[in-house]
């Protein structure tokens, strides 16, 4: 399956070394592209230099999220009372994505805030995504929407791939598509080959990890060899982000890439 392209998520992989050393570690392991959730702890200029030195391409970053343990730890996009903070985050995300040459900005949806109905939070989310699409126009950056599973992120504003796809349709702009994460999709909905095939045209980016422990492909219940064949046969030519927690050593665990894609 030579047509599949995998990028390393530097939040999850190569954690044996400090973040700034993971770029070179990824390149040594054979990766040519990377992604990670938050670049905001560093200056874009510094990250750009690390990318260039390692010969890597930046694929995606996320919009800013609140600190761990806060109500906004999974994003601001569905908070009716934090529109200003959300917009500031989107603009900052677009600024970083532009500076890093990233293809995608993942607009993180967020947990429905306490005291707010799911319908009101979702309505705000849709309006916020439409606003973000207007800001992204002309930048060359496309926006991604991701469903997170209810076990790891209870109360997340998007509850299904169908709902996320409906947002894409409602916004009606080819700047917005799905980030289809097979780990989340398997936990909540299963039937992931058909899910991929159904949303193939709007799935701009894919992410992988096995279920239930979120380790490497091949360590859990997902038949990744079959899934990879389905992805390749579909003609998908985008990137597949490795967003998993290595069971042990990152490099030693990369044998799945050969074993499951032959």
PDB file of C-alpha atoms in Angstrom:
ATOM      1  CA  UNK A   1       0.000   0.000   0.000  1.00  0.00           C
ATOM      2  CA  UNK A   2       2.491   2.569  -1.164  1.00  0.00           C
ATOM      3  CA  UNK A   3      -0.144   5.255  -1.630  1.00  0.00           C
ATOM      4  CA  UNK A   4      -0.735   5.842   2.088  1.00  0.00           C
ATOM      5  CA  UNK A   5       1.014   8.773   3.753  1.00  0.00           C
ATOM      6  CA  UNK A   6       1.458   8.800   7.532  1.00  0.00           C
ATOM      7  CA  UNK A   7       2.481  11.799   9.609  1.00  0.00           C
ATOM      8  CA  UNK A   8       3.700  11.781  13.214  1.00  0.00           C
ATOM      9  CA  UNK A   9       1.673  13.511  15.896  1.00  0.00           C
ATOM     10  CA  UNK A  10       4.371  15.004  18.098  1.00  0.00           C
ATOM     11  CA  UNK A  11       2.076  15.382  21.088  1.00  0.00           C
ATOM     12  CA  UNK A  12       1.764  11.584  21.238  1.00  0.00           C
ATOM     13  CA  UNK A  13       4.857  10.139  19.555  1.00  0.00           C
ATOM     14  CA  UNK A  14       8.534  10.442  20.489  1.00  0.00           C
ATOM     15  CA  UNK A  15       7.714  11.558  24.021  1.00  0.00           C
ATOM     16  CA  UNK A  16      10.945   9.884  25.096  1.00  0.00           C
ATOM     17  CA  UNK A  17      12.584  13.230  24.258  1.00  0.00           C
ATOM     18  CA  UNK A  18      11.584  16.888  24.829  1.00  0.00           C
ATOM     19  CA  UNK A  19       9.153  18.393  22.322  1.00  0.00           C
ATOM     20  CA  UNK A  20      11.735  20.411  20.409  1.00  0.00           C
ATOM     21  CA  UNK A  21      13.770  17.243  19.829  1.00  0.00           C
ATOM     22  CA  UNK A  22      10.832  15.271  18.424  1.00  0.00           C
ATOM     23  CA  UNK A  23      11.106  16.855  14.984  1.00  0.00           C
ATOM     24  CA  UNK A  24      14.517  15.324  14.343  1.00  0.00           C
ATOM     25  CA  UNK A  25      13.392  12.069  15.990  1.00  0.00           C
ATOM     26  CA  UNK A  26      10.431  11.842  13.612  1.00  0.00           C
ATOM     27  CA  UNK A  27      12.637  12.511  10.601  1.00  0.00           C
ATOM     28  CA  UNK A  28      15.128   9.850  11.677  1.00  0.00           C
ATOM     29  CA  UNK A  29      12.255   7.365  11.978  1.00  0.00           C
ATOM     30  CA  UNK A  30      11.279   8.038   8.358  1.00  0.00           C
ATOM     31  CA  UNK A  31       8.432  10.530   8.729  1.00  0.00           C
ATOM     32  CA  UNK A  32       8.300  13.456   6.307  1.00  0.00           C
ATOM     33  CA  UNK A  33       5.441  15.321   7.957  1.00  0.00           C
ATOM     34  CA  UNK A  34       4.117  16.075  11.433  1.00  0.00           C
ATOM     35  CA  UNK A  35       1.097  17.389  13.280  1.00  0.00           C
ATOM     36  CA  UNK A  36       0.460  18.414  16.879  1.00  0.00           C
ATOM     37  CA  UNK A  37      -2.354  20.050  18.777  1.00  0.00           C
ATOM     38  CA  UNK A  38      -0.782  23.141  20.276  1.00  0.00           C
ATOM     39  CA  UNK A  39       2.086  25.192  18.859  1.00  0.00           C
ATOM     40  CA  UNK A  40       1.267  28.172  21.031  1.00  0.00           C
ATOM     41  CA  UNK A  41       3.842  27.520  23.726  1.00  0.00           C
ATOM     42  CA  UNK A  42       6.522  28.359  21.162  1.00  0.00           C
ATOM     43  CA  UNK A  43       7.150  31.138  18.691  1.00  0.00           C
ATOM     44  CA  UNK A  44       6.120  30.223  15.163  1.00  0.00           C
ATOM     45  CA  UNK A  45       9.584  31.222  13.968  1.00  0.00           C
ATOM     46  CA  UNK A  46      11.197  28.644  16.267  1.00  0.00           C
ATOM     47  CA  UNK A  47       8.859  25.878  15.136  1.00  0.00           C
ATOM     48  CA  UNK A  48       9.412  26.799  11.504  1.00  0.00           C
ATOM     49  CA  UNK A  49      13.140  26.471  12.000  1.00  0.00           C
ATOM     50  CA  UNK A  50      12.714  23.037  13.578  1.00  0.00           C
ATOM     51  CA  UNK A  51      10.567  21.899  10.660  1.00  0.00           C
ATOM     52  CA  UNK A  52      13.038  23.185   8.112  1.00  0.00           C
ATOM     53  CA  UNK A  53      16.047  21.678   9.865  1.00  0.00           C
ATOM     54  CA  UNK A  54      14.386  18.254   9.992  1.00  0.00           C
ATOM     55  CA  UNK A  55      12.995  18.484   6.449  1.00  0.00           C
ATOM     56  CA  UNK A  56       9.421  18.089   7.662  1.00  0.00           C
ATOM     57  CA  UNK A  57       6.056  19.393   6.477  1.00  0.00           C
ATOM     58  CA  UNK A  58       3.473  20.687   8.962  1.00  0.00           C
ATOM     59  CA  UNK A  59       0.057  19.128   8.322  1.00  0.00           C
ATOM     60  CA  UNK A  60      -2.222  20.484  11.045  1.00  0.00           C
ATOM     61  CA  UNK A  61      -2.548  22.284  14.338  1.00  0.00           C
ATOM     62  CA  UNK A  62      -5.556  22.852  16.600  1.00  0.00           C
ATOM     63  CA  UNK A  63      -7.194  26.061  17.669  1.00  0.00           C
ATOM     64  CA  UNK A  64      -6.229  27.070  21.231  1.00  0.00           C
ATOM     65  CA  UNK A  65      -7.882  25.250  24.126  1.00  0.00           C
ATOM     66  CA  UNK A  66      -8.212  26.111  27.790  1.00  0.00           C
ATOM     67  CA  UNK A  67      -5.983  24.627  30.482  1.00  0.00           C
ATOM     68  CA  UNK A  68      -6.407  21.055  31.696  1.00  0.00           C
ATOM     69  CA  UNK A  69      -9.269  20.772  34.144  1.00  0.00           C
ATOM     70  CA  UNK A  70     -11.022  23.911  32.894  1.00  0.00           C
ATOM     71  CA  UNK A  71     -14.438  23.887  31.172  1.00  0.00           C
ATOM     72  CA  UNK A  72     -12.708  24.965  27.951  1.00  0.00           C
ATOM     73  CA  UNK A  73     -10.098  22.195  28.010  1.00  0.00           C
ATOM     74  CA  UNK A  74     -11.639  20.755  24.814  1.00  0.00           C
ATOM     75  CA  UNK A  75     -12.132  24.036  23.003  1.00  0.00           C
ATOM     76  CA  UNK A  76     -14.278  27.156  22.937  1.00  0.00           C
ATOM     77  CA  UNK A  77     -16.374  26.716  19.799  1.00  0.00           C
ATOM     78  CA  UNK A  78     -19.661  25.764  21.507  1.00  0.00           C
ATOM     79  CA  UNK A  79     -19.573  28.341  24.343  1.00  0.00           C
ATOM     80  CA  UNK A  80     -22.265  30.987  23.783  1.00  0.00           C
ATOM     81  CA  UNK A  81     -20.653  33.361  26.280  1.00  0.00           C
ATOM     82  CA  UNK A  82     -17.095  33.062  24.986  1.00  0.00           C
ATOM     83  CA  UNK A  83     -17.458  34.153  21.366  1.00  0.00           C
ATOM     84  CA  UNK A  84     -14.736  36.751  21.707  1.00  0.00           C
ATOM     85  CA  UNK A  85     -12.267  34.253  23.113  1.00  0.00           C
ATOM     86  CA  UNK A  86     -13.190  31.765  20.397  1.00  0.00           C
ATOM     87  CA  UNK A  87     -12.652  34.278  17.617  1.00  0.00           C
ATOM     88  CA  UNK A  88      -9.354  35.377  19.074  1.00  0.00           C
ATOM     89  CA  UNK A  89      -8.275  31.737  19.130  1.00  0.00           C
ATOM     90  CA  UNK A  90      -9.279  31.125  15.519  1.00  0.00           C
ATOM     91  CA  UNK A  91      -7.342  34.161  14.342  1.00  0.00           C
ATOM     92  CA  UNK A  92      -4.325  33.071  16.350  1.00  0.00           C
ATOM     93  CA  UNK A  93      -4.626  29.575  14.922  1.00  0.00           C
ATOM     94  CA  UNK A  94      -4.772  30.899  11.370  1.00  0.00           C
ATOM     95  CA  UNK A  95      -1.735  33.068  12.057  1.00  0.00           C
ATOM     96  CA  UNK A  96       0.291  30.092  13.292  1.00  0.00           C
ATOM     97  CA  UNK A  97      -0.967  27.774  10.549  1.00  0.00           C
ATOM     98  CA  UNK A  98       0.042  30.318   7.926  1.00  0.00           C
ATOM     99  CA  UNK A  99       3.483  30.813   9.450  1.00  0.00           C
ATOM    100  CA  UNK A 100       4.090  27.060   9.669  1.00  0.00           C
ATOM    101  CA  UNK A 101       2.675  26.242   6.238  1.00  0.00           C
ATOM    102  CA  UNK A 102       0.053  23.953   7.772  1.00  0.00           C
ATOM    103  CA  UNK A 103      -2.646  22.617   5.488  1.00  0.00           C
ATOM    104  CA  UNK A 104      -5.292  22.346   8.196  1.00  0.00           C
ATOM    105  CA  UNK A 105      -6.565  24.079  11.313  1.00  0.00           C
ATOM    106  CA  UNK A 106      -8.657  21.805  13.529  1.00  0.00           C
ATOM    107  CA  UNK A 107     -11.361  23.954  15.137  1.00  0.00           C
ATOM    108  CA  UNK A 108     -11.889  22.113  18.420  1.00  0.00           C
ATOM    109  CA  UNK A 109     -15.570  21.921  19.314  1.00  0.00           C
ATOM    110  CA  UNK A 110     -15.607  21.787  23.092  1.00  0.00           C
ATOM    111  CA  UNK A 111     -17.668  20.269  25.888  1.00  0.00           C
ATOM    112  CA  UNK A 112     -21.206  21.641  26.202  1.00  0.00           C
ATOM    113  CA  UNK A 113     -20.915  24.104  29.104  1.00  0.00           C
ATOM    114  CA  UNK A 114     -22.812  23.552  32.321  1.00  0.00           C
ATOM    115  CA  UNK A 115     -26.207  25.272  32.341  1.00  0.00           C
ATOM    116  CA  UNK A 116     -26.365  25.494  28.530  1.00  0.00           C
ATOM    117  CA  UNK A 117     -28.655  23.241  26.516  1.00  0.00           C
ATOM    118  CA  UNK A 118     -27.124  20.965  23.892  1.00  0.00           C
ATOM    119  CA  UNK A 119     -29.233  22.683  21.209  1.00  0.00           C
ATOM    120  CA  UNK A 120     -28.023  26.157  22.138  1.00  0.00           C
ATOM    121  CA  UNK A 121     -24.395  25.038  22.316  1.00  0.00           C
ATOM    122  CA  UNK A 122     -24.681  23.341  18.932  1.00  0.00           C
ATOM    123  CA  UNK A 123     -26.276  26.399  17.341  1.00  0.00           C
ATOM    124  CA  UNK A 124     -23.394  28.543  18.604  1.00  0.00           C
ATOM    125  CA  UNK A 125     -20.931  25.953  17.304  1.00  0.00           C
ATOM    126  CA  UNK A 126     -22.402  26.058  13.793  1.00  0.00           C
ATOM    127  CA  UNK A 127     -22.367  29.857  13.756  1.00  0.00           C
ATOM    128  CA  UNK A 128     -18.793  29.885  14.998  1.00  0.00           C
ATOM    129  CA  UNK A 129     -17.641  27.452  12.313  1.00  0.00           C
ATOM    130  CA  UNK A 130     -19.279  29.587   9.626  1.00  0.00           C
ATOM    131  CA  UNK A 131     -17.445  32.633  10.993  1.00  0.00           C
ATOM    132  CA  UNK A 132     -14.138  30.754  11.007  1.00  0.00           C
ATOM    133  CA  UNK A 133     -14.648  29.712   7.382  1.00  0.00           C
ATOM    134  CA  UNK A 134     -14.952  33.367   6.402  1.00  0.00           C
ATOM    135  CA  UNK A 135     -11.714  34.157   8.197  1.00  0.00           C
ATOM    136  CA  UNK A 136      -9.916  31.253   6.509  1.00  0.00           C
ATOM    137  CA  UNK A 137     -10.989  32.260   3.016  1.00  0.00           C
ATOM    138  CA  UNK A 138      -7.999  33.148   0.904  1.00  0.00           C
ATOM    139  CA  UNK A 139      -5.430  31.796   3.362  1.00  0.00           C
ATOM    140  CA  UNK A 140      -5.020  28.385   1.743  1.00  0.00           C
ATOM    141  CA  UNK A 141      -5.871  26.765   5.085  1.00  0.00           C
ATOM    142  CA  UNK A 142      -8.803  24.392   5.418  1.00  0.00           C
ATOM    143  CA  UNK A 143     -10.756  23.871   8.636  1.00  0.00           C
ATOM    144  CA  UNK A 144     -11.356  20.487  10.240  1.00  0.00           C
ATOM    145  CA  UNK A 145     -14.215  19.332  12.484  1.00  0.00           C
ATOM    146  CA  UNK A 146     -13.703  16.264  14.678  1.00  0.00           C
ATOM    147  CA  UNK A 147     -16.083  14.104  16.678  1.00  0.00           C
ATOM    148  CA  UNK A 148     -14.637  12.908  19.985  1.00  0.00           C
ATOM    149  CA  UNK A 149     -15.974   9.811  21.668  1.00  0.00           C
ATOM    150  CA  UNK A 150     -18.318  10.002  24.638  1.00  0.00           C
ATOM    151  CA  UNK A 151     -16.123   7.811  26.834  1.00  0.00           C
ATOM    152  CA  UNK A 152     -13.064  10.046  26.719  1.00  0.00           C
ATOM    153  CA  UNK A 153     -14.890  13.344  26.206  1.00  0.00           C
ATOM    154  CA  UNK A 154     -18.391  13.095  27.722  1.00  0.00           C
ATOM    155  CA  UNK A 155     -20.556  16.027  26.738  1.00  0.00           C
ATOM    156  CA  UNK A 156     -18.605  16.883  23.583  1.00  0.00           C
ATOM    157  CA  UNK A 157     -20.694  19.118  21.318  1.00  0.00           C
ATOM    158  CA  UNK A 158     -20.500  16.830  18.271  1.00  0.00           C
ATOM    159  CA  UNK A 159     -22.139  13.482  18.973  1.00  0.00           C
ATOM    160  CA  UNK A 160     -21.772  11.628  15.647  1.00  0.00           C
ATOM    161  CA  UNK A 161     -20.068  11.699  12.276  1.00  0.00           C
ATOM    162  CA  UNK A 162     -23.468  12.385  10.709  1.00  0.00           C
ATOM    163  CA  UNK A 163     -23.906  15.483  12.850  1.00  0.00           C
ATOM    164  CA  UNK A 164     -20.423  16.732  11.950  1.00  0.00           C
ATOM    165  CA  UNK A 165     -21.165  16.123   8.270  1.00  0.00           C
ATOM    166  CA  UNK A 166     -24.377  18.110   8.648  1.00  0.00           C
ATOM    167  CA  UNK A 167     -22.339  21.058   9.941  1.00  0.00           C
ATOM    168  CA  UNK A 168     -20.081  20.839   6.905  1.00  0.00           C
ATOM    169  CA  UNK A 169     -23.171  20.871   4.681  1.00  0.00           C
ATOM    170  CA  UNK A 170     -24.780  23.726   6.601  1.00  0.00           C
ATOM    171  CA  UNK A 171     -21.681  25.888   6.323  1.00  0.00           C
ATOM    172  CA  UNK A 172     -21.621  24.994   2.644  1.00  0.00           C
ATOM    173  CA  UNK A 173     -17.994  25.790   2.006  1.00  0.00           C
ATOM    174  CA  UNK A 174     -15.276  23.515   0.646  1.00  0.00           C
ATOM    175  CA  UNK A 175     -12.924  25.109   3.162  1.00  0.00           C
ATOM    176  CA  UNK A 176     -14.528  22.966   5.900  1.00  0.00           C
ATOM    177  CA  UNK A 177     -14.334  19.180   6.185  1.00  0.00           C
ATOM    178  CA  UNK A 178     -14.050  16.292   8.611  1.00  0.00           C
ATOM    179  CA  UNK A 179     -11.102  15.134  10.638  1.00  0.00           C
ATOM    180  CA  UNK A 180     -12.117  11.473  10.784  1.00  0.00           C
ATOM    181  CA  UNK A 181     -10.404   9.868  13.771  1.00  0.00           C
ATOM    182  CA  UNK A 182     -10.908   6.112  13.652  1.00  0.00           C
ATOM    183  CA  UNK A 183     -10.209   5.674  17.350  1.00  0.00           C
ATOM    184  CA  UNK A 184     -13.101   7.946  18.297  1.00  0.00           C
ATOM    185  CA  UNK A 185     -15.321   6.581  15.535  1.00  0.00           C
ATOM    186  CA  UNK A 186     -14.802   2.949  16.536  1.00  0.00           C
ATOM    187  CA  UNK A 187     -15.639   3.574  20.200  1.00  0.00           C
ATOM    188  CA  UNK A 188     -18.875   5.432  19.523  1.00  0.00           C
ATOM    189  CA  UNK A 189     -20.195   4.055  16.243  1.00  0.00           C
ATOM    190  CA  UNK A 190     -18.109   1.190  14.853  1.00  0.00           C
ATOM    191  CA  UNK A 191     -18.532   0.043  11.231  1.00  0.00           C
ATOM    192  CA  UNK A 192     -15.619   2.310  10.395  1.00  0.00           C
ATOM    193  CA  UNK A 193     -14.920   1.114   6.838  1.00  0.00           C
ATOM    194  CA  UNK A 194     -18.444   2.030   5.812  1.00  0.00           C
ATOM    195  CA  UNK A 195     -18.217   5.238   7.828  1.00  0.00           C
ATOM    196  CA  UNK A 196     -15.104   6.207   5.906  1.00  0.00           C
ATOM    197  CA  UNK A 197     -16.700   5.319   2.585  1.00  0.00           C
ATOM    198  CA  UNK A 198     -19.817   7.324   3.427  1.00  0.00           C
ATOM    199  CA  UNK A 199     -17.910  10.492   4.321  1.00  0.00           C
ATOM    200  CA  UNK A 200     -14.916  10.000   2.045  1.00  0.00           C
ATOM    201  CA  UNK A 201     -15.595  13.135  -0.006  1.00  0.00           C
ATOM    202  CA  UNK A 202     -15.555  15.455   3.007  1.00  0.00           C
ATOM    203  CA  UNK A 203     -12.939  13.604   5.080  1.00  0.00           C
ATOM    204  CA  UNK A 204      -9.991  15.945   4.556  1.00  0.00           C
ATOM    205  CA  UNK A 205      -7.743  14.295   7.149  1.00  0.00           C
ATOM    206  CA  UNK A 206      -7.613  10.964   8.994  1.00  0.00           C
ATOM    207  CA  UNK A 207      -6.165   9.956  12.354  1.00  0.00           C
ATOM    208  CA  UNK A 208      -5.430   6.510  13.743  1.00  0.00           C
ATOM    209  CA  UNK A 209      -5.020   4.673  17.049  1.00  0.00           C
ATOM    210  CA  UNK A 210      -6.274   1.287  18.142  1.00  0.00           C
ATOM    211  CA  UNK A 211      -9.091   0.545  20.585  1.00  0.00           C
ATOM    212  CA  UNK A 212      -9.380   0.244  23.546  1.00  0.00           C
ATOM    213  CA  UNK A 213      -5.997   1.472  24.838  1.00  0.00           C
ATOM    214  CA  UNK A 214      -5.198   4.023  22.102  1.00  0.00           C
ATOM    215  CA  UNK A 215      -1.941   2.242  21.268  1.00  0.00           C
ATOM    216  CA  UNK A 216      -0.440   1.431  17.860  1.00  0.00           C
ATOM    217  CA  UNK A 217      -2.556  -0.041  15.057  1.00  0.00           C
ATOM    218  CA  UNK A 218      -2.571  -3.800  15.451  1.00  0.00           C
ATOM    219  CA  UNK A 219      -2.671  -3.782  19.251  1.00  0.00           C
ATOM    220  CA  UNK A 220      -6.448  -3.754  19.632  1.00  0.00           C
ATOM    221  CA  UNK A 221      -9.769  -4.542  18.026  1.00  0.00           C
ATOM    222  CA  UNK A 222      -9.620  -2.543  14.780  1.00  0.00           C
ATOM    223  CA  UNK A 223      -8.762  -4.581  11.669  1.00  0.00           C
ATOM    224  CA  UNK A 224      -6.336  -1.956  10.418  1.00  0.00           C
ATOM    225  CA  UNK A 225      -4.989  -3.987   7.493  1.00  0.00           C
ATOM    226  CA  UNK A 226      -8.511  -4.095   6.059  1.00  0.00           C
ATOM    227  CA  UNK A 227      -9.109  -0.444   6.847  1.00  0.00           C
ATOM    228  CA  UNK A 228      -5.871   0.639   5.173  1.00  0.00           C
ATOM    229  CA  UNK A 229      -6.801  -1.332   2.054  1.00  0.00           C
ATOM    230  CA  UNK A 230     -10.180   0.400   1.955  1.00  0.00           C
ATOM    231  CA  UNK A 231      -8.555   3.814   2.341  1.00  0.00           C
ATOM    232  CA  UNK A 232      -6.063   3.176  -0.445  1.00  0.00           C
ATOM    233  CA  UNK A 233      -8.612   1.684  -2.821  1.00  0.00           C
ATOM    234  CA  UNK A 234     -10.817   4.754  -2.321  1.00  0.00           C
ATOM    235  CA  UNK A 235      -8.174   6.985  -3.876  1.00  0.00           C
ATOM    236  CA  UNK A 236      -7.732   9.016  -0.697  1.00  0.00           C
ATOM    237  CA  UNK A 237      -4.526  10.995  -1.177  1.00  0.00           C
ATOM    238  CA  UNK A 238      -4.410  12.960   2.074  1.00  0.00           C
ATOM    239  CA  UNK A 239      -2.392  12.370   5.209  1.00  0.00           C
ATOM    240  CA  UNK A 240      -3.079   9.923   8.033  1.00  0.00           C
ATOM    241  CA  UNK A 241      -2.061  11.254  11.424  1.00  0.00           C
ATOM    242  CA  UNK A 242      -0.537   8.816  13.923  1.00  0.00           C
ATOM    243  CA  UNK A 243      -2.274  10.041  17.067  1.00  0.00           C
ATOM    244  CA  UNK A 244      -1.681   7.140  19.397  1.00  0.00           C
ATOM    245  CA  UNK A 245       0.106   6.460  22.666  1.00  0.00           C
ATOM    246  CA  UNK A 246       2.956   4.027  21.979  1.00  0.00           C
ATOM    247  CA  UNK A 247       2.657   0.934  24.134  1.00  0.00           C
ATOM    248  CA  UNK A 248       6.391   1.122  24.826  1.00  0.00           C
ATOM    249  CA  UNK A 249       9.129   2.742  22.726  1.00  0.00           C
ATOM    250  CA  UNK A 250       7.930   4.873  19.805  1.00  0.00           C
ATOM    251  CA  UNK A 251      10.427   3.642  17.222  1.00  0.00           C
ATOM    252  CA  UNK A 252      10.173  -0.022  18.235  1.00  0.00           C
ATOM    253  CA  UNK A 253       6.404   0.228  17.888  1.00  0.00           C
ATOM    254  CA  UNK A 254       6.518   1.471  14.298  1.00  0.00           C
ATOM    255  CA  UNK A 255       6.698  -2.077  12.925  1.00  0.00           C
ATOM    256  CA  UNK A 256       2.926  -1.860  12.389  1.00  0.00           C
ATOM    257  CA  UNK A 257       3.545   0.459   9.442  1.00  0.00           C
ATOM    258  CA  UNK A 258       5.170  -2.335   7.465  1.00  0.00           C
ATOM    259  CA  UNK A 259       3.155  -5.233   8.858  1.00  0.00           C
ATOM    260  CA  UNK A 260      -0.281  -3.721   8.185  1.00  0.00           C
ATOM    261  CA  UNK A 261       0.274  -1.913   4.883  1.00  0.00           C
ATOM    262  CA  UNK A 262       1.740  -4.674   2.684  1.00  0.00           C
TER     263      UNK A 262
END
